[in-house]
């Protein structure tokens, strides 16, 4: 029932910060060692990110943990900077 279900949530925190979460559920055959704390035949992919928009550019902090544990979330943190140039 939940195979290929994706849930996207986002919320502006103030005027400059955007917090978002993406949850993707995928059906498995149950033989692979995947993230299956929901059920043996359903895996979970999770992504959390915080975007900060400022005059320099957009700074993004994100994580895609393999397990829902505090240590694993800290172990998979990433950072990116995006700058937009407009030519006139």
XYZ file of N, CA, C and O in Angstrom:
352
model
N 0.806 -1.195 0.000
C 0.000 0.000 0.000
C 0.851 1.262 0.000
O 0.486 2.245 -0.615
N 1.970 1.258 0.681
C 2.772 2.470 0.822
C 3.996 2.522 -0.089
O 4.815 3.419 0.047
N 4.126 1.586 -1.026
C 5.272 1.567 -1.920
C 5.337 2.868 -2.723
O 4.349 3.326 -3.270
N 6.519 3.467 -2.776
C 6.777 4.722 -3.490
C 5.962 5.897 -2.959
O 5.590 6.784 -3.706
N 5.701 5.898 -1.675
C 5.024 7.025 -1.037
C 6.070 8.035 -0.596
O 7.057 7.683 0.037
N 5.858 9.295 -0.954
C 6.773 10.364 -0.572
C 5.994 11.451 0.140
O 4.947 11.877 -0.336
N 6.515 11.887 1.265
C 5.907 12.967 2.028
C 6.935 14.079 2.150
O 8.064 13.841 2.585
N 6.552 15.284 1.742
C 7.424 16.449 1.840
C 6.785 17.448 2.782
O 5.604 17.773 2.643
N 7.566 17.923 3.743
C 7.083 18.923 4.692
C 8.080 20.064 4.726
O 9.287 19.830 4.683
N 7.583 21.290 4.792
C 8.463 22.440 4.875
C 7.821 23.557 5.664
O 6.601 23.696 5.683
N 8.647 24.351 6.316
C 8.140 25.442 7.142
C 9.178 26.553 7.193
O 10.355 26.294 7.440
N 8.744 27.780 6.915
C 9.618 28.930 7.103
C 9.719 29.228 8.586
O 8.721 29.297 9.288
N 10.943 29.404 9.060
C 11.208 29.770 10.446
C 11.814 31.173 10.374
O 12.982 31.324 10.026
N 11.008 32.167 10.639
C 11.450 33.533 10.423
C 11.373 33.859 8.934
O 10.670 33.202 8.170
N 12.125 34.850 8.507
C 12.096 35.246 7.095
C 13.233 34.639 6.286
O 13.166 34.582 5.066
N 14.279 34.171 6.945
C 15.466 33.716 6.232
C 15.699 32.212 6.273
O 16.488 31.700 5.489
N 15.043 31.494 7.143
C 15.314 30.067 7.306
C 14.134 29.228 6.823
O 12.976 29.562 7.087
N 14.439 28.140 6.107
C 13.422 27.205 5.644
C 13.827 25.808 6.091
O 14.892 25.302 5.720
N 13.014 25.180 6.909
C 13.251 23.842 7.422
C 12.396 22.869 6.621
O 11.195 23.102 6.440
N 13.008 21.793 6.126
C 12.242 20.838 5.329
C 12.629 19.405 5.655
O 13.734 19.138 6.094
N 11.668 18.523 5.435
C 11.883 17.093 5.647
C 11.247 16.334 4.487
O 10.179 16.706 4.004
N 11.912 15.290 4.044
C 11.413 14.435 2.976
C 11.466 13.005 3.473
O 12.510 12.530 3.927
N 10.339 12.305 3.412
C 10.235 10.913 3.829
C 9.775 10.110 2.617
O 8.763 10.445 2.003
N 10.536 9.066 2.273
C 10.189 8.223 1.122
C 10.131 6.771 1.590
O 11.087 6.264 2.177
N 9.022 6.113 1.331
C 8.822 4.710 1.708
C 8.906 3.839 0.461
O 8.331 4.171 -0.575
N 9.602 2.712 0.570
C 9.771 1.798 -0.552
C 9.545 0.372 -0.070
O 10.079 -0.032 0.967
N 8.773 -0.380 -0.827
C 8.552 -1.791 -0.505
C 9.794 -2.589 -0.876
O 10.417 -2.352 -1.904
N 10.175 -3.539 -0.004
C 11.310 -4.429 -0.266
C 10.823 -5.875 -0.209
O 9.707 -6.153 0.229
N 11.687 -6.767 -0.632
C 11.304 -8.185 -0.594
C 11.572 -8.823 0.763
O 11.275 -9.989 0.977
N 12.163 -8.064 1.689
C 12.387 -8.575 3.034
C 13.684 -9.323 3.219
O 14.035 -9.692 4.329
N 14.453 -9.559 2.145
C 15.702 -10.301 2.273
C 16.901 -9.394 2.455
O 17.916 -9.820 2.962
N 16.810 -8.141 2.037
C 17.922 -7.209 2.177
C 17.945 -6.624 3.580
O 16.919 -6.463 4.213
N 19.139 -6.286 4.039
C 19.273 -5.618 5.337
C 19.094 -4.123 5.113
O 20.033 -3.417 4.780
N 17.870 -3.668 5.223
C 17.563 -2.254 5.017
C 16.969 -1.677 6.286
O 16.750 -2.370 7.255
N 16.672 -0.390 6.239
C 16.066 0.286 7.385
C 14.613 -0.142 7.483
O 13.757 0.360 6.781
N 14.330 -1.090 8.320
C 12.994 -1.681 8.359
C 12.395 -1.646 9.747
O 11.837 -2.616 10.208
N 12.522 -0.515 10.455
C 11.919 -0.461 11.782
C 10.409 -0.282 11.694
O 9.705 -0.501 12.657
N 9.889 0.079 10.524
C 8.441 0.224 10.346
C 7.804 -1.150 10.175
O 6.882 -1.510 10.886
N 8.289 -1.903 9.201
C 7.849 -3.275 8.974
C 8.952 -3.986 8.186
O 9.788 -3.331 7.574
N 8.962 -5.320 8.172
C 10.054 -6.048 7.508
C 10.128 -5.829 5.998
O 11.172 -6.022 5.407
N 9.041 -5.433 5.362
C 9.057 -5.278 3.911
C 8.902 -3.829 3.463
O 8.504 -3.559 2.331
N 9.243 -2.868 4.313
C 9.112 -1.451 3.981
C 10.350 -0.709 4.469
O 10.689 -0.756 5.644
N 11.067 -0.053 3.552
C 12.254 0.703 3.943
C 11.938 2.195 3.941
O 11.038 2.659 3.247
N 12.699 2.938 4.715
C 12.472 4.357 4.912
C 13.711 5.135 4.506
O 14.816 4.823 4.944
N 13.541 6.137 3.648
C 14.602 7.084 3.320
C 14.169 8.431 3.855
O 13.055 8.885 3.592
N 15.052 9.085 4.581
C 14.728 10.329 5.252
C 15.777 11.375 4.914
O 16.971 11.075 4.860
N 15.335 12.601 4.668
C 16.253 13.713 4.453
C 15.733 14.920 5.218
O 14.560 15.268 5.118
N 16.611 15.541 5.986
C 16.289 16.750 6.732
C 17.232 17.853 6.277
O 18.426 17.608 6.079
N 16.708 19.069 6.101
C 17.589 20.159 5.701
C 17.090 21.488 6.246
O 15.899 21.664 6.523
N 18.036 22.404 6.388
C 17.760 23.762 6.816
C 18.456 24.685 5.843
O 19.680 24.616 5.672
N 17.686 25.535 5.161
C 18.227 26.493 4.201
C 18.193 27.886 4.812
O 17.184 28.286 5.389
N 19.293 28.611 4.652
C 19.404 29.963 5.164
C 19.677 30.894 3.995
O 20.723 30.828 3.371
N 18.723 31.767 3.685
C 18.860 32.722 2.592
C 19.361 34.044 3.148
O 18.772 34.590 4.076
N 20.457 34.543 2.565
C 21.025 35.819 2.974
C 21.604 36.510 1.748
O 21.594 35.941 0.658
N 22.095 37.742 1.872
C 22.606 38.460 0.693
C 23.797 37.787 0.006
O 24.013 37.975 -1.188
N 24.565 37.005 0.711
C 25.723 36.328 0.108
C 25.274 35.168 -0.774
O 25.832 34.909 -1.826
N 24.262 34.432 -0.354
C 23.766 33.270 -1.083
C 22.863 32.452 -0.191
O 22.405 32.915 0.857
N 22.616 31.215 -0.586
C 21.800 30.300 0.208
C 22.712 29.228 0.789
O 23.395 28.512 0.056
N 22.733 29.131 2.094
C 23.507 28.115 2.798
C 22.559 26.993 3.204
O 21.504 27.261 3.782
N 22.917 25.767 2.904
C 22.084 24.616 3.223
C 22.856 23.639 4.106
O 24.000 23.289 3.807
N 22.218 23.224 5.171
C 22.729 22.173 6.042
C 21.755 21.008 5.915
O 20.547 21.203 6.059
N 22.256 19.808 5.641
C 21.354 18.686 5.397
C 21.938 17.397 5.956
O 23.131 17.296 6.213
N 21.059 16.420 6.122
C 21.471 15.092 6.558
C 20.553 14.053 5.924
O 19.369 14.314 5.702
N 21.108 12.904 5.606
C 20.368 11.748 5.102
C 20.809 10.532 5.909
O 21.605 9.719 5.447
N 20.309 10.397 7.120
C 20.789 9.308 7.989
C 20.322 7.940 7.512
O 19.235 7.798 6.950
N 21.160 6.931 7.756
C 20.783 5.555 7.451
C 19.919 4.964 8.548
O 19.151 4.052 8.306
N 20.077 5.474 9.745
C 19.290 5.027 10.895
C 18.810 6.262 11.645
O 19.420 7.314 11.572
N 17.730 6.124 12.366
C 17.218 7.247 13.137
C 17.862 7.252 14.525
O 17.238 6.965 15.530
N 19.142 7.565 14.551
C 19.859 7.712 15.811
C 20.622 9.030 15.771
O 21.014 9.507 14.701
N 20.834 9.617 16.919
C 21.492 10.914 16.996
C 22.901 10.861 16.413
O 23.315 11.764 15.683
N 23.633 9.803 16.696
C 25.011 9.661 16.193
C 25.017 9.565 14.673
O 25.835 10.191 14.007
N 24.105 8.805 14.098
C 24.067 8.646 12.647
C 23.657 9.938 11.961
O 24.136 10.242 10.871
N 22.769 10.708 12.573
C 22.374 11.997 11.986
C 23.580 12.938 11.953
O 23.849 13.592 10.950
N 24.353 13.003 13.028
C 25.540 13.855 13.058
C 26.617 13.368 12.102
O 27.387 14.160 11.564
N 26.671 12.067 11.872
C 27.682 11.470 11.002
C 27.419 11.747 9.522
O 28.321 11.630 8.703
N 26.201 12.096 9.153
C 25.849 12.266 7.739
C 25.470 13.697 7.392
O 24.770 13.939 6.414
N 25.936 14.664 8.167
C 25.614 16.072 7.897
C 26.428 16.576 6.712
O 27.615 16.304 6.587
N 25.755 17.340 5.857
C 26.411 17.959 4.715
C 26.141 19.458 4.698
O 25.273 19.963 5.419
N 26.865 20.174 3.858
C 26.771 21.624 3.791
C 26.952 22.042 2.338
O 27.808 21.498 1.631
N 26.145 22.986 1.881
C 26.317 23.505 0.527
C 26.021 24.998 0.509
O 25.294 25.515 1.352
N 26.625 25.681 -0.471
C 26.416 27.112 -0.680
C 25.998 27.308 -2.126
O 26.641 26.787 -3.031
N 24.938 28.066 -2.328
C 24.446 28.350 -3.662
C 24.411 29.861 -3.857
O 23.881 30.585 -3.018
N 24.965 30.325 -4.941
C 24.966 31.758 -5.246
C 24.379 31.934 -6.636
O 24.764 31.243 -7.578
N 23.469 32.848 -6.769
C 22.818 33.105 -8.056
C 23.375 34.381 -8.650
O 23.424 35.422 -7.992
N 23.803 34.303 -9.905
C 24.300 35.455 -10.640
C 23.301 35.808 -11.730
O 22.872 34.937 -12.489
N 22.949 37.072 -11.825
C 22.022 37.539 -12.852
C 22.773 38.482 -13.763
O 23.305 39.509 -13.311
N 22.840 38.156 -15.039
C 23.512 39.019 -16.037
C 22.450 39.872 -16.720
O 21.427 39.380 -17.171
N 22.745 41.123 -16.804
C 21.779 42.039 -17.454
C 22.385 42.698 -18.646
O 23.489 42.961 -18.779
